[in-house]
Amino acid sequence: MDLEDQLPSDDDGDIAAAAAPSPGRSVCHAGCGRPSRVCLCPHLPPSPLPTSTTVVILHHPHALRRNPLSTLPLLARCLANLHLVPGRHLAPSSCPALLPPPSSSGPVLFLYPSPAASDLAAWCRATPRSARPRPTLLLLDGTWRQAKEMRAASGAFLASLGAVPVALPVDGAVEGDSMFESELVVKKEPRKGCVSTMEAAARALRVLEPEGGKGDEIEAALVGVVRAMVAFQMEHVRHLTVAPRVKMRKKELKREEAQRNAEAELM
């Protein structure tokens, strides 16, 4: 089975977010937009970071409204050469940042875990820097089900661009981490190696940006914001007493029911 077929259909079982604003709660409107008590402004770069890579993110219309743990608003405050495209698919009218591609521009890299995707680091090693000046990095932001639908709906447009499918290392056979296993996991991930949009951009820019430590600096800055966000969330969770949700225990409940049925047949 392909990795993208193994990914869950939705991620509505996420833990309630400490960052979700509520009526009457003080919010950092001039900076990160989060509740004041979990403000991340001290962890953001003093000014948006310039990159030779153009980052374009197609984000599902529901991604920000229904996901208070989205890293997209923070990423938008960290990168200068970033274009956010709301929608369910890419098209020439919705993405002027990609069309028409200037003759002097570099390749368009579509970052998404699929069987056709090459490992991004391996692709960079095999492609001389002179053949990939000023690349465009294209990402999808939404639940895994939404991302899969967005990818399918954008297929014709991606083909017209000659987009190169690339991916970060993902182990489809190993379950992903939660915030209890990793200081960089904002929410439970479906497979080992699946990361937030912000961390994906950080890891990709580390290998795409020119030598001289610039890529490492950008990665460190973005990852530092994610780490601070997870630390706030962990502090919030430590003070909660929450019963396990049925959806999160679906497999365990099925096994328990099967065991009870088997024991009843033996009696």
One Martini backbone bead per residue (centre of mass of N, CA, C, O) as a GRO file, in nm:
protein
  267
    1MET     BB    1   0.097   0.035   0.021
    2ASP     BB    2   0.075   0.350   0.006
    3LEU     BB    3   0.145   0.609   0.200
    4GLU     BB    4  -0.103   0.794   0.121
    5ASP     BB    5  -0.302   0.549   0.200
    6GLN     BB    6  -0.209   0.534   0.513
    7LEU     BB    7  -0.321   0.786   0.573
    8PRO     BB    8  -0.533   0.954   0.736
    9SER     BB    9  -0.842   1.117   0.685
   10ASP     BB   10  -0.795   1.266   0.969
   11ASP     BB   11  -0.741   1.522   1.263
   12ASP     BB   12  -0.986   1.563   1.488
   13GLY     BB   13  -0.815   1.424   1.747
   14ASP     BB   14  -0.700   1.656   1.866
   15ILE     BB   15  -0.579   1.843   2.095
   16ALA     BB   16  -0.651   2.088   2.275
   17ALA     BB   17  -0.571   2.421   2.248
   18ALA     BB   18  -0.395   2.675   2.401
   19ALA     BB   19  -0.425   2.882   2.140
   20ALA     BB   20  -0.726   2.915   2.174
   21PRO     BB   21  -0.935   3.154   2.149
   22SER     BB   22  -1.139   3.351   2.371
   23PRO     BB   23  -1.360   3.524   2.507
   24GLY     BB   24  -1.171   3.784   2.670
   25ARG     BB   25  -0.898   3.718   2.560
   26SER     BB   26  -0.580   3.797   2.543
   27VAL     BB   27  -0.424   3.930   2.243
   28CYS     BB   28  -0.158   3.929   2.001
   29HIS     BB   29  -0.213   4.141   1.745
   30ALA     BB   30   0.088   4.265   1.668
   31GLY     BB   31   0.191   3.965   1.625
   32CYS     BB   32   0.119   3.629   1.655
   33GLY     BB   33  -0.203   3.599   1.758
   34ARG     BB   34  -0.186   3.499   2.039
   35PRO     BB   35  -0.221   3.444   2.337
   36SER     BB   36  -0.051   3.617   2.573
   37ARG     BB   37   0.041   3.363   2.755
   38VAL     BB   38   0.149   3.233   2.448
   39CYS     BB   39   0.360   3.411   2.338
   40LEU     BB   40   0.601   3.410   2.044
   41CYS     BB   41   0.766   3.669   1.982
   42PRO     BB   42   1.051   3.605   2.119
   43HIS     BB   43   1.090   3.359   1.889
   44LEU     BB   44   1.095   3.548   1.665
   45PRO     BB   45   1.208   3.709   1.424
   46PRO     BB   46   1.266   4.043   1.391
   47SER     BB   47   1.258   3.957   1.084
   48PRO     BB   48   1.203   3.847   0.796
   49LEU     BB   49   1.343   3.593   0.616
   50PRO     BB   50   1.557   3.565   0.367
   51THR     BB   51   1.520   3.397   0.040
   52SER     BB   52   1.587   3.225  -0.259
   53THR     BB   53   1.340   3.077  -0.184
   54THR     BB   54   1.021   3.012  -0.293
   55VAL     BB   55   0.731   3.003  -0.090
   56VAL     BB   56   0.445   2.788  -0.146
   57ILE     BB   57   0.108   2.779   0.008
   58LEU     BB   58  -0.149   2.554   0.009
   59HIS     BB   59  -0.449   2.631   0.184
   60HIS     BB   60  -0.703   2.531   0.340
   61PRO     BB   61  -0.985   2.698   0.440
   62HIS     BB   62  -0.985   2.525   0.727
   63ALA     BB   63  -0.695   2.531   0.855
   64LEU     BB   64  -0.729   2.792   1.044
   65ARG     BB   65  -1.020   2.784   1.167
   66ARG     BB   66  -0.987   2.457   1.279
   67ASN     BB   67  -0.659   2.509   1.358
   68PRO     BB   68  -0.494   2.625   1.637
   69LEU     BB   69  -0.209   2.456   1.560
   70SER     BB   70  -0.116   2.619   1.340
   71THR     BB   71   0.194   2.724   1.172
   72LEU     BB   72   0.136   2.934   0.946
   73PRO     BB   73   0.131   3.218   1.086
   74LEU     BB   74   0.429   3.196   1.180
   75LEU     BB   75   0.564   3.152   0.906
   76ALA     BB   76   0.468   3.429   0.786
   77ARG     BB   77   0.665   3.582   1.009
   78CYS     BB   78   0.953   3.445   0.902
   79LEU     BB   79   0.903   3.484   0.586
   80ALA     BB   80   0.950   3.680   0.301
   81ASN     BB   81   0.936   3.443   0.062
   82LEU     BB   82   0.598   3.425   0.090
   83HIS     BB   83   0.306   3.232  -0.031
   84LEU     BB   84  -0.041   3.244   0.019
   85VAL     BB   85  -0.289   2.988  -0.085
   86PRO     BB   86  -0.616   2.975  -0.098
   87GLY     BB   87  -0.747   2.638  -0.126
   88ARG     BB   88  -0.811   2.320  -0.320
   89HIS     BB   89  -0.638   2.439  -0.569
   90LEU     BB   90  -0.435   2.477  -0.843
   91ALA     BB   91  -0.401   2.780  -1.043
   92PRO     BB   92  -0.324   3.039  -1.239
   93SER     BB   93  -0.518   3.245  -1.084
   94SER     BB   94  -0.407   3.156  -0.778
   95CYS     BB   95  -0.073   3.146  -0.883
   96PRO     BB   96   0.140   3.392  -0.975
   97ALA     BB   97   0.416   3.289  -0.847
   98LEU     BB   98   0.434   3.049  -1.087
   99LEU     BB   99   0.321   3.249  -1.312
  100PRO     BB  100   0.539   3.278  -1.518
  101PRO     BB  101   0.833   3.122  -1.560
  102PRO     BB  102   1.123   3.233  -1.553
  103SER     BB  103   1.410   3.156  -1.723
  104SER     BB  104   1.595   3.218  -1.451
  105SER     BB  105   1.462   3.018  -1.294
  106GLY     BB  106   1.390   2.761  -1.108
  107PRO     BB  107   1.259   2.503  -0.978
  108VAL     BB  108   0.972   2.310  -0.899
  109LEU     BB  109   0.894   2.197  -0.569
  110PHE     BB  110   0.706   1.916  -0.453
  111LEU     BB  111   0.608   1.869  -0.117
  112TYR     BB  112   0.538   1.515  -0.100
  113PRO     BB  113   0.435   1.202   0.011
  114SER     BB  114   0.536   0.979  -0.247
  115PRO     BB  115   0.636   0.737  -0.467
  116ALA     BB  116   0.750   0.970  -0.679
  117ALA     BB  117   0.933   1.080  -0.466
  118SER     BB  118   1.217   1.243  -0.387
  119ASP     BB  119   1.473   1.293  -0.205
  120LEU     BB  120   1.572   1.602  -0.138
  121ALA     BB  121   1.873   1.565  -0.067
  122ALA     BB  122   1.940   1.383  -0.310
  123TRP     BB  123   1.856   1.585  -0.528
  124CYS     BB  124   2.063   1.804  -0.450
  125ARG     BB  125   2.319   1.630  -0.494
  126ALA     BB  126   2.236   1.566  -0.810
  127THR     BB  127   2.200   1.888  -0.830
  128PRO     BB  128   2.327   2.148  -0.939
  129ARG     BB  129   2.315   2.471  -0.839
  130SER     BB  130   2.307   2.589  -1.135
  131ALA     BB  131   2.021   2.415  -1.183
  132ARG     BB  132   1.891   2.566  -0.893
  133PRO     BB  133   1.801   2.858  -0.904
  134ARG     BB  134   1.564   2.989  -0.741
  135PRO     BB  135   1.358   2.814  -0.605
  136THR     BB  136   1.041   2.641  -0.572
  137LEU     BB  137   0.837   2.582  -0.285
  138LEU     BB  138   0.577   2.337  -0.252
  139LEU     BB  139   0.293   2.334  -0.032
  140LEU     BB  140   0.069   2.171   0.196
  141ASP     BB  141  -0.226   2.276   0.397
  142GLY     BB  142  -0.363   2.029   0.617
  143THR     BB  143  -0.500   1.763   0.618
  144TRP     BB  144  -0.438   1.464   0.483
  145ARG     BB  145  -0.697   1.451   0.321
  146GLN     BB  146  -0.678   1.732   0.197
  147ALA     BB  147  -0.400   1.700   0.064
  148LYS     BB  148  -0.480   1.471  -0.125
  149GLU     BB  149  -0.701   1.633  -0.275
  150MET     BB  150  -0.520   1.873  -0.362
  151ARG     BB  151  -0.326   1.710  -0.531
  152ALA     BB  152  -0.528   1.590  -0.734
  153ALA     BB  153  -0.648   1.875  -0.827
  154SER     BB  154  -0.332   1.978  -0.912
  155GLY     BB  155  -0.199   1.796  -1.129
  156ALA     BB  156  -0.214   1.958  -1.398
  157PHE     BB  157  -0.058   2.206  -1.298
  158LEU     BB  158   0.203   2.063  -1.213
  159ALA     BB  159   0.264   1.949  -1.495
  160SER     BB  160   0.286   2.230  -1.640
  161LEU     BB  161   0.546   2.306  -1.455
  162GLY     BB  162   0.736   2.061  -1.389
  163ALA     BB  163   0.716   1.937  -1.120
  164VAL     BB  164   0.909   1.821  -0.849
  165PRO     BB  165   0.896   1.539  -0.666
  166VAL     BB  166   0.927   1.565  -0.311
  167ALA     BB  167   1.084   1.452   0.008
  168LEU     BB  168   1.080   1.356   0.320
  169PRO     BB  169   1.151   1.139   0.547
  170VAL     BB  170   0.934   0.841   0.554
  171ASP     BB  171   0.781   0.594   0.772
  172GLY     BB  172   0.512   0.387   0.693
  173ALA     BB  173   0.567   0.156   0.937
  174VAL     BB  174   0.567   0.401   1.146
  175GLU     BB  175   0.458   0.556   1.403
  176GLY     BB  176   0.403   0.852   1.511
  177ASP     BB  177   0.451   1.117   1.698
  178SER     BB  178   0.424   1.298   1.989
  179MET     BB  179   0.467   1.535   2.235
  180PHE     BB  180   0.577   1.296   2.430
  181GLU     BB  181   0.832   1.224   2.217
  182SER     BB  182   0.840   1.530   2.101
  183GLU     BB  183   0.945   1.877   2.082
  184LEU     BB  184   0.814   1.903   1.757
  185VAL     BB  185   0.519   1.799   1.819
  186VAL     BB  186   0.209   1.933   1.798
  187LYS     BB  187   0.087   1.664   1.683
  188LYS     BB  188  -0.025   1.380   1.593
  189GLU     BB  189   0.133   1.156   1.382
  190PRO     BB  190   0.098   0.901   1.147
  191ARG     BB  191   0.414   0.911   1.068
  192LYS     BB  192   0.734   0.873   1.047
  193GLY     BB  193   0.827   1.214   0.952
  194CYS     BB  194   0.592   1.365   1.006
  195VAL     BB  195   0.518   1.716   0.976
  196SER     BB  196   0.496   2.025   0.998
  197THR     BB  197   0.495   2.291   0.796
  198MET     BB  198   0.729   2.440   0.936
  199GLU     BB  199   0.931   2.204   0.948
  200ALA     BB  200   0.935   2.140   0.648
  201ALA     BB  201   1.051   2.412   0.562
  202ALA     BB  202   1.308   2.397   0.731
  203ARG     BB  203   1.433   2.136   0.611
  204ALA     BB  204   1.433   2.234   0.315
  205LEU     BB  205   1.601   2.503   0.346
  206ARG     BB  206   1.863   2.378   0.442
  207VAL     BB  207   1.921   2.247   0.139
  208LEU     BB  208   1.846   2.499  -0.060
  209GLU     BB  209   2.027   2.686   0.053
  210PRO     BB  210   2.302   2.828   0.055
  211GLU     BB  211   2.595   2.823   0.140
  212GLY     BB  212   2.719   2.929   0.475
  213GLY     BB  213   2.465   2.865   0.690
  214LYS     BB  214   2.182   2.971   0.610
  215GLY     BB  215   2.007   2.716   0.630
  216ASP     BB  216   2.068   2.658   0.928
  217GLU     BB  217   1.952   2.925   1.039
  218ILE     BB  218   1.664   2.891   0.940
  219GLU     BB  219   1.604   2.626   1.076
  220ALA     BB  220   1.656   2.717   1.369
  221ALA     BB  221   1.438   2.937   1.378
  222LEU     BB  222   1.187   2.761   1.311
  223VAL     BB  223   1.228   2.535   1.521
  224GLY     BB  224   1.218   2.721   1.770
  225VAL     BB  225   0.918   2.789   1.742
  226VAL     BB  226   0.805   2.504   1.763
  227ARG     BB  227   0.926   2.435   2.039
  228ALA     BB  228   0.773   2.660   2.194
  229MET     BB  229   0.488   2.566   2.122
  230VAL     BB  230   0.509   2.284   2.254
  231ALA     BB  231   0.574   2.379   2.541
  232PHE     BB  232   0.305   2.518   2.590
  233GLN     BB  233   0.128   2.268   2.539
  234MET     BB  234   0.249   2.087   2.760
  235GLU     BB  235   0.175   2.272   2.997
  236HIS     BB  236  -0.127   2.246   2.948
  237VAL     BB  237  -0.158   1.931   2.968
  238ARG     BB  238  -0.051   1.890   3.265
  239HIS     BB  239  -0.334   2.041   3.377
  240LEU     BB  240  -0.487   1.794   3.269
  241THR     BB  241  -0.795   1.585   3.298
  242VAL     BB  242  -0.823   1.335   3.052
  243ALA     BB  243  -1.009   1.131   2.894
  244PRO     BB  244  -1.006   0.901   2.678
  245ARG     BB  245  -1.072   0.892   2.354
  246VAL     BB  246  -1.244   0.696   2.149
  247LYS     BB  247  -1.090   0.753   1.882
  248MET     BB  248  -0.801   0.693   2.014
  249ARG     BB  249  -0.929   0.382   2.110
  250LYS     BB  250  -1.037   0.199   1.880
  251LYS     BB  251  -0.849  -0.050   1.875
  252GLU     BB  252  -0.872  -0.126   2.173
  253LEU     BB  253  -1.182  -0.172   2.173
  254LYS     BB  254  -1.185  -0.399   1.961
  255ARG     BB  255  -1.006  -0.596   2.117
  256GLU     BB  256  -1.183  -0.616   2.370
  257GLU     BB  257  -1.436  -0.723   2.224
  258ALA     BB  258  -1.306  -0.977   2.102
  259GLN     BB  259  -1.227  -1.103   2.375
  260ARG     BB  260  -1.512  -1.122   2.496
  261ASN     BB  261  -1.631  -1.304   2.275
  262ALA     BB  262  -1.434  -1.539   2.310
  263GLU     BB  263  -1.503  -1.595   2.610
  264ALA     BB  264  -1.808  -1.649   2.566
  265GLU     BB  265  -1.769  -1.905   2.381
  266LEU     BB  266  -1.618  -2.077   2.616
  267MET     BB  267  -1.868  -2.085   2.832
   0.00000   0.00000   0.00000
